[in-house]
mmCIF file of C-alpha atoms and ligand atoms in Angstrom:
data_model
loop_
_atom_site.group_PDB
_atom_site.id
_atom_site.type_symbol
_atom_site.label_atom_id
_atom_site.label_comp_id
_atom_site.label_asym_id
_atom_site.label_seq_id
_atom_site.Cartn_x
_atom_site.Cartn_y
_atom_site.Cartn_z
ATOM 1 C CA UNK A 1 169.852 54.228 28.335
ATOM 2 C CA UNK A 2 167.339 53.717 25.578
ATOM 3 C CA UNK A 3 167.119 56.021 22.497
ATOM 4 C CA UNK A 4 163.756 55.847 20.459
ATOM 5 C CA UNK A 5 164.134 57.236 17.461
ATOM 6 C CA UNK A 6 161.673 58.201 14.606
ATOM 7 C CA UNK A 7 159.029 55.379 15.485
ATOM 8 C CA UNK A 8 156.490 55.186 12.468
ATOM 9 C CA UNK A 9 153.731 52.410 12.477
ATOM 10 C CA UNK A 10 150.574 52.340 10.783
ATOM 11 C CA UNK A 11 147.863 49.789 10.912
ATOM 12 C CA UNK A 12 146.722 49.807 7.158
ATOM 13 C CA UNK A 13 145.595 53.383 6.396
ATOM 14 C CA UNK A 14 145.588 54.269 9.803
ATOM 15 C CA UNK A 15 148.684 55.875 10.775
ATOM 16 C CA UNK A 16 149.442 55.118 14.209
ATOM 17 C CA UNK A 17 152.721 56.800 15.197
ATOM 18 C CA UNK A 18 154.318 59.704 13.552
ATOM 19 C CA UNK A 19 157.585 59.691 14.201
ATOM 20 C CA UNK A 20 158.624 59.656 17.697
ATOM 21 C CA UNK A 21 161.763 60.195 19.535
ATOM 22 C CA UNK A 22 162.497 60.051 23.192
ATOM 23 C CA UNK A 23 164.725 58.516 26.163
ATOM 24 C CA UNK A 24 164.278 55.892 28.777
ATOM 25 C CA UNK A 25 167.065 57.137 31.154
ATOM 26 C CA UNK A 26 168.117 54.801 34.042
ATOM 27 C CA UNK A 27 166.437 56.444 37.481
ATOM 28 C CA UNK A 28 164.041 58.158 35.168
ATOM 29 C CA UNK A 29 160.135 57.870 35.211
ATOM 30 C CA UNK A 30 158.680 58.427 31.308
ATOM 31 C CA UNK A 31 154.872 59.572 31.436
ATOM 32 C CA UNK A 32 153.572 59.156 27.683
ATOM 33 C CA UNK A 33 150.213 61.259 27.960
ATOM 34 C CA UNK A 34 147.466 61.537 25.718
ATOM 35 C CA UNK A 35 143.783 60.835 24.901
ATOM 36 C CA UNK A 36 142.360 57.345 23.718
ATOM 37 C CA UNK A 37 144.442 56.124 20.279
ATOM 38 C CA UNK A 38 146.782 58.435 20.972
ATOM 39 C CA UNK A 39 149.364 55.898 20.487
ATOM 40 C CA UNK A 40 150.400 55.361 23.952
ATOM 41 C CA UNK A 41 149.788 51.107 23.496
ATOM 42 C CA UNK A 42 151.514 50.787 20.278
ATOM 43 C CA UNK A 43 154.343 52.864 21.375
ATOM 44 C CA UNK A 44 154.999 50.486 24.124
ATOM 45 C CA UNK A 45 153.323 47.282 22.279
ATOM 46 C CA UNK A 46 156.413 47.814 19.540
ATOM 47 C CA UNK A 47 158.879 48.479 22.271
ATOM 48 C CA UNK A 48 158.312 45.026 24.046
ATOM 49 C CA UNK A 49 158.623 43.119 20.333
ATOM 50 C CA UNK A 50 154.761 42.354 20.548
ATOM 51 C CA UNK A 51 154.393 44.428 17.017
ATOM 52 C CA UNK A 52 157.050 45.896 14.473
ATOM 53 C CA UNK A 53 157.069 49.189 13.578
ATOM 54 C CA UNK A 54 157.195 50.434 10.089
ATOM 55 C CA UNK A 55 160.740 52.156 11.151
ATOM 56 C CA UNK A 56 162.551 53.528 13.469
ATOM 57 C CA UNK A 57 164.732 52.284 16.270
ATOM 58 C CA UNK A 58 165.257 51.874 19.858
ATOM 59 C CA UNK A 59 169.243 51.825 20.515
ATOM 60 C CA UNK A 60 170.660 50.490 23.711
ATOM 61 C CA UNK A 61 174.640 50.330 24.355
ATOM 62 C CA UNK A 62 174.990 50.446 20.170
ATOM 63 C CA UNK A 63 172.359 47.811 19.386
ATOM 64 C CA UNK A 64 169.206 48.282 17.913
ATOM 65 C CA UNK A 65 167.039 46.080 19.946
ATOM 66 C CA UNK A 66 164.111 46.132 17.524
ATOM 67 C CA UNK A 67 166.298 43.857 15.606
ATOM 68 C CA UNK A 68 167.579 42.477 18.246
ATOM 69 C CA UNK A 69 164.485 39.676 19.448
ATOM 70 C CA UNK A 70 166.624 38.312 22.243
ATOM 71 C CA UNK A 71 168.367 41.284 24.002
ATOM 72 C CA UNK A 72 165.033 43.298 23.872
ATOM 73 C CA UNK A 73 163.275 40.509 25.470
ATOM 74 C CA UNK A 74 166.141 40.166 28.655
ATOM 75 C CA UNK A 75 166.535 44.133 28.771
ATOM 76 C CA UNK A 76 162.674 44.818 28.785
ATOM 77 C CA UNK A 77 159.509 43.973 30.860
ATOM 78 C CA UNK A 78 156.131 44.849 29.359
ATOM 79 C CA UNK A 79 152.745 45.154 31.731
ATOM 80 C CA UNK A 80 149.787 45.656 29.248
ATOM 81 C CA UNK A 81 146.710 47.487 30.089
ATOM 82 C CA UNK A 82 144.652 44.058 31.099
ATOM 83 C CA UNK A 83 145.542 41.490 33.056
ATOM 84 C CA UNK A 84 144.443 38.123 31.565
ATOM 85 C CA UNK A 85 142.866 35.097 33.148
ATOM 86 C CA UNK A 86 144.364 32.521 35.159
ATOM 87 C CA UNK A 87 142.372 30.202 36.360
ATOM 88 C CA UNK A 88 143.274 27.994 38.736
ATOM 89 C CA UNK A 89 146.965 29.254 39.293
ATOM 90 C CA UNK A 90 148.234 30.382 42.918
ATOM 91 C CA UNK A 91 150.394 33.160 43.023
ATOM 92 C CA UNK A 92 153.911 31.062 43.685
ATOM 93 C CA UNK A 93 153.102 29.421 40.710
ATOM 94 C CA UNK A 94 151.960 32.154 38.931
ATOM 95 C CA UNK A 95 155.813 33.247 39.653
ATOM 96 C CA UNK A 96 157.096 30.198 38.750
ATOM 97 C CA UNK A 97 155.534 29.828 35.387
ATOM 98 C CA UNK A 98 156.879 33.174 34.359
ATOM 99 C CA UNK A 99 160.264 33.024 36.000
ATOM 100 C CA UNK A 100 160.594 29.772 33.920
ATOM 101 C CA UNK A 101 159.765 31.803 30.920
ATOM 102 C CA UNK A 102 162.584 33.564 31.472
ATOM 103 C CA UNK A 103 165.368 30.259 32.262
ATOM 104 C CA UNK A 104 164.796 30.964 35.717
ATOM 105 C CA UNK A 105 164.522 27.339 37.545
ATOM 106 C CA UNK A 106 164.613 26.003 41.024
ATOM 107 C CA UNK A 107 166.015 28.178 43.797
ATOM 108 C CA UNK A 108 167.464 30.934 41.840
ATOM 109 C CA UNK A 109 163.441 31.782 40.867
ATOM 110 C CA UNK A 110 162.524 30.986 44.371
ATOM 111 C CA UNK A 111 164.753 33.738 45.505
ATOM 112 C CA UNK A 112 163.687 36.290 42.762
ATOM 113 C CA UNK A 113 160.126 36.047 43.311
ATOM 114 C CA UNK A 114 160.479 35.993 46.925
ATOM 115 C CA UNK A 115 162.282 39.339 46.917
ATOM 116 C CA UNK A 116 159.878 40.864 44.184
ATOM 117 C CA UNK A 117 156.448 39.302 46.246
ATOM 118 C CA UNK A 118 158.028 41.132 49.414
ATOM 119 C CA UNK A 119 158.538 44.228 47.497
ATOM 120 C CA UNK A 120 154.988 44.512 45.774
ATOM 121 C CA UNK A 121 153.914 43.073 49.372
ATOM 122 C CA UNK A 122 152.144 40.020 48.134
ATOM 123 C CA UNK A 123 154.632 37.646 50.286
ATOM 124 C CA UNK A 124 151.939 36.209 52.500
ATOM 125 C CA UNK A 125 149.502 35.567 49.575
ATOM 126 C CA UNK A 126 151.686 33.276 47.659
ATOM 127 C CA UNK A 127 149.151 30.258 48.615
ATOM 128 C CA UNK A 128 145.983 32.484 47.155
ATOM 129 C CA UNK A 129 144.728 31.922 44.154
ATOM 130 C CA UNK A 130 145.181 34.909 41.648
ATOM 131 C CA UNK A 131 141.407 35.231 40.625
ATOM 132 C CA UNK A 132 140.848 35.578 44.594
ATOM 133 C CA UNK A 133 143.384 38.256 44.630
ATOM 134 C CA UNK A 134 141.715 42.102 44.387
ATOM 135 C CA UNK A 135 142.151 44.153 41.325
ATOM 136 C CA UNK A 136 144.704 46.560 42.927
ATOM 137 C CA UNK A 137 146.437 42.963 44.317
ATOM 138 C CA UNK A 138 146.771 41.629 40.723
ATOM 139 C CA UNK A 139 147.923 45.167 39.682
ATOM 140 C CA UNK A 140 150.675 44.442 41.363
ATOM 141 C CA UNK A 141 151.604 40.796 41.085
ATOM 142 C CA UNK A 142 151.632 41.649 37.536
ATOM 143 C CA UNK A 143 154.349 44.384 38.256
ATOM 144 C CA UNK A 144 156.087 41.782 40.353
ATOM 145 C CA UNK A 145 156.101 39.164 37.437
ATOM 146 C CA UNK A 146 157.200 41.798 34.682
ATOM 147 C CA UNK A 147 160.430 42.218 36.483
ATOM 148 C CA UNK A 148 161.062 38.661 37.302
ATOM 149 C CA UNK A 149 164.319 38.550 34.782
ATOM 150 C CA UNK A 150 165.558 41.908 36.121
ATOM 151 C CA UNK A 151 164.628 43.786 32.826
ATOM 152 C CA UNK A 152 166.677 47.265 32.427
ATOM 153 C CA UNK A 153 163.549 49.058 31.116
ATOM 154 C CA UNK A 154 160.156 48.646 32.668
ATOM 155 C CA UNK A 155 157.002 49.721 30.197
ATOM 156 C CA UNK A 156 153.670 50.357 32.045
ATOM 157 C CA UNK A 157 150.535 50.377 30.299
ATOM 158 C CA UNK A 158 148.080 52.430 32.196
ATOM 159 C CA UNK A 159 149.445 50.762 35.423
ATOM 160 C CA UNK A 160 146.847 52.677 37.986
ATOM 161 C CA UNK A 161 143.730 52.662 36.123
ATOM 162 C CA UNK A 162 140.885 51.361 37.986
ATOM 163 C CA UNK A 163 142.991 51.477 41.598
ATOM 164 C CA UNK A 164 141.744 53.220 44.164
ATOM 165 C CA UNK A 165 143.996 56.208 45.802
ATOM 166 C CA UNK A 166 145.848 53.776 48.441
ATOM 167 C CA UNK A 167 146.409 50.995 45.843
ATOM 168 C CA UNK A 168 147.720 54.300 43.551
ATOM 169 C CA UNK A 169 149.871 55.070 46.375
ATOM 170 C CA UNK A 170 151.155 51.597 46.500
ATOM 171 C CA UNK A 171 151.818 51.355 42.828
ATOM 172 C CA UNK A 172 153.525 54.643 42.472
ATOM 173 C CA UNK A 173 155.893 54.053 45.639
ATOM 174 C CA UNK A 174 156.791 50.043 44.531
ATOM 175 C CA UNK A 175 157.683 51.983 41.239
ATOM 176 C CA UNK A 176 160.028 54.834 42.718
ATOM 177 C CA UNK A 177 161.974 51.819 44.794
ATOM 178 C CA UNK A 178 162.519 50.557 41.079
ATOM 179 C CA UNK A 179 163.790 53.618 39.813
ATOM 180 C CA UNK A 180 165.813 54.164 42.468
ATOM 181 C CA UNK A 181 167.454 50.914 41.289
ATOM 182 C CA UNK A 182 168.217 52.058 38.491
ATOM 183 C CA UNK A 183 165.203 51.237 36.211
ATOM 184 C CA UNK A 184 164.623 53.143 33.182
ATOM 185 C CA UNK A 185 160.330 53.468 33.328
ATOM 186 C CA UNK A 186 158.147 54.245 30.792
ATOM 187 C CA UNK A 187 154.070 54.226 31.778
ATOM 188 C CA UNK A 188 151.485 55.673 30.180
ATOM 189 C CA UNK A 189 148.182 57.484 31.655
ATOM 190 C CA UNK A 190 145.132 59.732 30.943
ATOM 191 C CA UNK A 191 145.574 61.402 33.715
ATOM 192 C CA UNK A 192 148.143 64.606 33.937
ATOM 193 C CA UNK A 193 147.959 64.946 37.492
ATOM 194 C CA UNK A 194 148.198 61.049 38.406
ATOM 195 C CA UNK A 195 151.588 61.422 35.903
ATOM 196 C CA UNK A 196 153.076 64.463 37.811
ATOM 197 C CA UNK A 197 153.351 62.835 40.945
ATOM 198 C CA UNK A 198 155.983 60.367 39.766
ATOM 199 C CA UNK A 199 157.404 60.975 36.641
ATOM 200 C CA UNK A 200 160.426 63.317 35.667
ATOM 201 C CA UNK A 201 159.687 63.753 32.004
ATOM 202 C CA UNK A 202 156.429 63.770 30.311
ATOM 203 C CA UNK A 203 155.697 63.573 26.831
ATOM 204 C CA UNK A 204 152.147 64.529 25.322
ATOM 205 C CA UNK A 205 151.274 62.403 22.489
ATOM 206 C CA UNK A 206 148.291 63.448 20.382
ATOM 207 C CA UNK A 207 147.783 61.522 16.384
ATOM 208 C CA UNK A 208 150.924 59.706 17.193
ATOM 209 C CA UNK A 209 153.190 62.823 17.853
ATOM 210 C CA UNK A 210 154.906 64.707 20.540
ATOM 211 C CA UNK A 211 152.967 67.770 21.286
ATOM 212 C CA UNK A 212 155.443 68.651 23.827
ATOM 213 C CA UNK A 213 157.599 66.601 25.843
ATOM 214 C CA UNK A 214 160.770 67.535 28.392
ATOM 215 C CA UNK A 215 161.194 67.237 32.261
ATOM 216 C CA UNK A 216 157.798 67.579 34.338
ATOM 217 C CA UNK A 217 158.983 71.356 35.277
ATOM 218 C CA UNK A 218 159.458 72.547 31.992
ATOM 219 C CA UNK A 219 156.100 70.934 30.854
ATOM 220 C CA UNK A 220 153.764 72.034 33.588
ATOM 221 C CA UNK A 221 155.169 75.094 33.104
ATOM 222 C CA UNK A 222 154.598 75.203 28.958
ATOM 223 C CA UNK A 223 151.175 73.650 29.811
ATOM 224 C CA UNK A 224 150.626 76.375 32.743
ATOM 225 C CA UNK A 225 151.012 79.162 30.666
ATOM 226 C CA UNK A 226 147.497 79.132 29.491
ATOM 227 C CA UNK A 227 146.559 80.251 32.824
ATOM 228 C CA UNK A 228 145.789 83.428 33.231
ATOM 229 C CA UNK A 229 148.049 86.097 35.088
ATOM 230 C CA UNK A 230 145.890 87.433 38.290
ATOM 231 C CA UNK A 231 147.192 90.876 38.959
ATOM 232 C CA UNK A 232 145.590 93.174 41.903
ATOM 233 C CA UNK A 233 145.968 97.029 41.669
ATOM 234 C CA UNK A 234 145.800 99.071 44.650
ATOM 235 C CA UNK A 235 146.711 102.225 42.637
ATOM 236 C CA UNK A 236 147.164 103.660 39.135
ATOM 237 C CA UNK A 237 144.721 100.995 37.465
ATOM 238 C CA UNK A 238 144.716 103.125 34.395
ATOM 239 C CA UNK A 239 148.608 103.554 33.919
ATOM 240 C CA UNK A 240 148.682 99.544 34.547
ATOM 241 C CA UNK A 241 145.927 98.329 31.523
ATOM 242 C CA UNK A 242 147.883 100.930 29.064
ATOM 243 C CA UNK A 243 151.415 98.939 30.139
ATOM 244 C CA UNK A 244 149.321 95.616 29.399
ATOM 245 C CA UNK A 245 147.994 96.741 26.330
ATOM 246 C CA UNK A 246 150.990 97.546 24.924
ATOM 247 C CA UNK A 247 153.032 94.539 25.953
ATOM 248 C CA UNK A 248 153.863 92.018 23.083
ATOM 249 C CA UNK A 249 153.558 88.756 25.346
ATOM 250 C CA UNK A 250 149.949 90.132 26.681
ATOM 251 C CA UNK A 251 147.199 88.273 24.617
ATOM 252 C CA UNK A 252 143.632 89.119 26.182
ATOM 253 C CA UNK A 253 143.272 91.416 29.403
ATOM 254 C CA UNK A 254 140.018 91.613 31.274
ATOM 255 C CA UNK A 255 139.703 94.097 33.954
ATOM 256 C CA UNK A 256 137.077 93.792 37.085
ATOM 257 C CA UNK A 257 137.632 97.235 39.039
ATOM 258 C CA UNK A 258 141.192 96.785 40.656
ATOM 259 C CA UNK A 259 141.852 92.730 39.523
ATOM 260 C CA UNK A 260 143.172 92.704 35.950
ATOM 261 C CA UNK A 261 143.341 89.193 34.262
ATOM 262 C CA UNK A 262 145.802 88.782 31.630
ATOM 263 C CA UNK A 263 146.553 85.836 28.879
ATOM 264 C CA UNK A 264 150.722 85.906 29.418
ATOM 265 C CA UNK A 265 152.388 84.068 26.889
ATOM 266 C CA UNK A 266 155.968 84.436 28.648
ATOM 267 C CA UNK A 267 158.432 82.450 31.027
ATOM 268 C CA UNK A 268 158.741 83.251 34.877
ATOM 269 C CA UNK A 269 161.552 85.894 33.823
ATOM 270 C CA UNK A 270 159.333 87.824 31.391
ATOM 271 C CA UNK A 271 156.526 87.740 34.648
ATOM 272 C CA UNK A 272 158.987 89.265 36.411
ATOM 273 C CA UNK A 273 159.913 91.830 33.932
ATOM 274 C CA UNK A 274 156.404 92.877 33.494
ATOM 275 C CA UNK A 275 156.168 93.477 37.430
ATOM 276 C CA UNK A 276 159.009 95.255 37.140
ATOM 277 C CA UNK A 277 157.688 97.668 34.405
ATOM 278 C CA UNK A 278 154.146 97.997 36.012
ATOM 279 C CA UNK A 279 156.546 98.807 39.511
ATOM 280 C CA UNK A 280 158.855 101.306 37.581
ATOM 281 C CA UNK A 281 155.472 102.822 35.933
ATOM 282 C CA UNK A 282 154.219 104.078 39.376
ATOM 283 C CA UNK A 283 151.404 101.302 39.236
ATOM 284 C CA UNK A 284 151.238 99.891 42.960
ATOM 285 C CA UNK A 285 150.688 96.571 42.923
ATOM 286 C CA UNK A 286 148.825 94.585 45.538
ATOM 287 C CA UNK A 287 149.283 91.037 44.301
ATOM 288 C CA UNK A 288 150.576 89.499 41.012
ATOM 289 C CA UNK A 289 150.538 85.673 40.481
ATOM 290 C CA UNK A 290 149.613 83.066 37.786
ATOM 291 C CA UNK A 291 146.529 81.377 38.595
ATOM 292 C CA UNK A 292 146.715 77.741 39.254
ATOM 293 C CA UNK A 293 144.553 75.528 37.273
ATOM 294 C CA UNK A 294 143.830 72.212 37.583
ATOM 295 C CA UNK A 295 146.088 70.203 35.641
ATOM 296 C CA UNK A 296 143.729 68.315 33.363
ATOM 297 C CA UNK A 297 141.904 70.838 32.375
ATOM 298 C CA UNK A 298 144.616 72.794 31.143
ATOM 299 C CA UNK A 299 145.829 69.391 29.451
ATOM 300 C CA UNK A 300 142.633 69.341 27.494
ATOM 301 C CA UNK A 301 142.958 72.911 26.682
ATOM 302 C CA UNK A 302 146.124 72.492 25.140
ATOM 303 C CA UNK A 303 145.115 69.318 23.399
ATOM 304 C CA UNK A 304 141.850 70.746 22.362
ATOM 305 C CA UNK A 305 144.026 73.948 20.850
ATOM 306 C CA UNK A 306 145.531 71.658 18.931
ATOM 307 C CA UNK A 307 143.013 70.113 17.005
ATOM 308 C CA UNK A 308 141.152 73.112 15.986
ATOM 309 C CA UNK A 309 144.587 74.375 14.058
HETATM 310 N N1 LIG B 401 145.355 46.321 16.019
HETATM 311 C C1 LIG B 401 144.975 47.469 15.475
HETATM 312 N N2 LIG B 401 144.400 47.512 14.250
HETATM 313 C C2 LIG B 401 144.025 48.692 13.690
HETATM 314 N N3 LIG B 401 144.151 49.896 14.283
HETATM 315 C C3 LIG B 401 144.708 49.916 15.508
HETATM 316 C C4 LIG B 401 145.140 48.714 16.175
HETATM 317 N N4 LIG B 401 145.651 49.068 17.387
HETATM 318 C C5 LIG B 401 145.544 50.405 17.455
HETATM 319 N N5 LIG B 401 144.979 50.916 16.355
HETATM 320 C C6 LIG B 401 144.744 52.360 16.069
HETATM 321 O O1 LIG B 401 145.975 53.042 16.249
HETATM 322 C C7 LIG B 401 145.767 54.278 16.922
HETATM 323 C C8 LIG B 401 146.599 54.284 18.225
HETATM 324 O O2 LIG B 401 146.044 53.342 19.122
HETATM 325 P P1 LIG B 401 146.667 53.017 20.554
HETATM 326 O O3 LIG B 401 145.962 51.825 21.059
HETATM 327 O O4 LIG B 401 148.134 52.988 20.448
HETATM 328 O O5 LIG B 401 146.239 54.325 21.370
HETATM 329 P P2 LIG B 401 146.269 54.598 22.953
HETATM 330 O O6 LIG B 401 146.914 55.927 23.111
HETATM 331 O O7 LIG B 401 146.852 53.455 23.663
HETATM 332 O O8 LIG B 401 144.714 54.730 23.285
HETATM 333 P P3 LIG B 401 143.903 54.338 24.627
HETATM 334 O O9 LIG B 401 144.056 55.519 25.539
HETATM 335 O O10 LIG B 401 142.510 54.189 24.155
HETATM 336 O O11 LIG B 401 144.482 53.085 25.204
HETATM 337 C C9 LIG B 401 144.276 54.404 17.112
HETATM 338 O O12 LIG B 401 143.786 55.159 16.032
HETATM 339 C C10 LIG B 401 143.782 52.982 17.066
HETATM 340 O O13 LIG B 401 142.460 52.929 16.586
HETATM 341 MG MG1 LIG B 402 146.131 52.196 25.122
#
């Protein structure tokens, strides 16, 4: 496991990160979320030793490998957002040169980036040349060569942007076999709903702080709560709006003849309490559900929120 703790960096007067904390679990998938210079690139630019940060640490089995050059380079494998030029190279070289980076000579690299061309299934292009190769191809050659020393902790910088849905497929599947291995991943996105299909924790970065983060459940269902409660009244309509009104956790209500729309600021159990109440009130209830919204929107919302306080 990796603990980040209390990462500060600032690029002159611009203050890039803002103290954060989180966990790169093994078998865990890491979304970092937020808009552009939210911080997502230097978070993961200082965790691969490409920059320092201005403090902090990142701890792994008692060592703090942002002082620790060597370990952080065999324990960690770093895909930016680009992929660079390579002119001229075929993809077994391309393999070769980095597994040589890494000590890795003769058969023993043979083997490794056999087995990680077969995985990203790039096996039968290792005669291509990599500018031939499609962008979704390179994608994931570049996946294949970040793991060519068998890092511990994978760091993904906007690994799907610019794929179309069946390279996205690809990616996200090549990166769940990983996990399943026991790699601890960290990748960041724009995109909410891209990040909910794989990852198991989320954190939403805005100025170079957490606005929330925890496991995806517990942060779609902070970010869901600014949709709105859809309740349907077959009976009693009046009885139901003066429950609403009174209720603490009720923010706005807006009433179209027997649909009621409320703001709810509570968890599942207090939407079950309220049913309860309306039930117990003599209020007979036809449907009562939270609307879903799309997830991006309601990202922005809760970004956008943000800034205006
Ligand atoms: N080399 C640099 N010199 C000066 N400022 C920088 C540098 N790199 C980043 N910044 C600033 O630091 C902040 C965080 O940038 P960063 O690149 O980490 O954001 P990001 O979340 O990756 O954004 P994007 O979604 O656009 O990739 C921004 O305000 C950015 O302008
Ligand atoms: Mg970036």
């Amino acid at each position: 496991m990796l603990t980040i703790n209390q990462l500060y960096k600032s690029y002159g007067n611009i203050r890039a990160l803002n103290g954060i904390s989180f966990q790169l679990v093994p078998g865990e998938i890491f979304g970092l979320i937020g808009r552009n210079g939210a911080g997502k690139t230097t978070t993961m630019r200082i965790l691969s030793g490409l920059i320092p940060a201005n403090s902090g640490s990142a701890i792994y089995n008692n060592i703090d490998l942002l002082h620790n050059r060597k370990l952080l380079k065999q324990q960690v494998g770093f895909m930016p957002d680009f992929f660079g030029i390579y002119n001229n190279l075929k993809v077994h070289e391309y393999m070769e040169f980095f597994a040589s980076a890494h000590g890795l000579y003769g058969l023993k690299a043979r083997n490794r980036w056999t087995e990680l061309l077969e995985m990203v299934d790039l096996l039968d292009y290792s005669d291509s040349f990599v500018e031939d190769l499609s962008r979704g191809m390179q994608q994931r050659l570049c996946l294949a060569r970040v793991m060519i020393h068998s890092p511990h902790f994978l760091l993904l910088d906007e690994p799907t942007s610019g794929l179309d849905p069946h390279n996205r497929n690809l990616l996200r599947s090549i990166l769940r076999q990983f996990s399943e291995e026991g790699v601890a991943i960290l990748l960041s996105s724009h995109n909410l709903n891209e990040l909910s299909y794989i990852c198991t924790h989320i954190g939403i970065l805005q100025s170079g702080k957490f606005l929330l983060q925890g496991s995806l459940s517990d942060v779609l269902r902070n970010v869901n709560k600014t949709n709105p409660l859809s309740i349907f009244v077959y009976s009693g309509i009046e009885t139901a709006v003066q429950i609403l009104k009174q209720h603490p956790l009720v923010k706005t209500i807006s009433i179209d003849q027997s649909h009621i729309q409320i703001t709810f600021t509570g968890n599942a159990q207090d939407e079950s309490l309220l049913l309860k109440q309306l039930i117990d009130g003599n209020v007979l209830i036809q449907s009562f559900h939270r609307e879903e919204g799309d997830l991006d929107t309601l990202f922005l919302q809760l970004i956008g929120e943000e800034e205006e306080n």
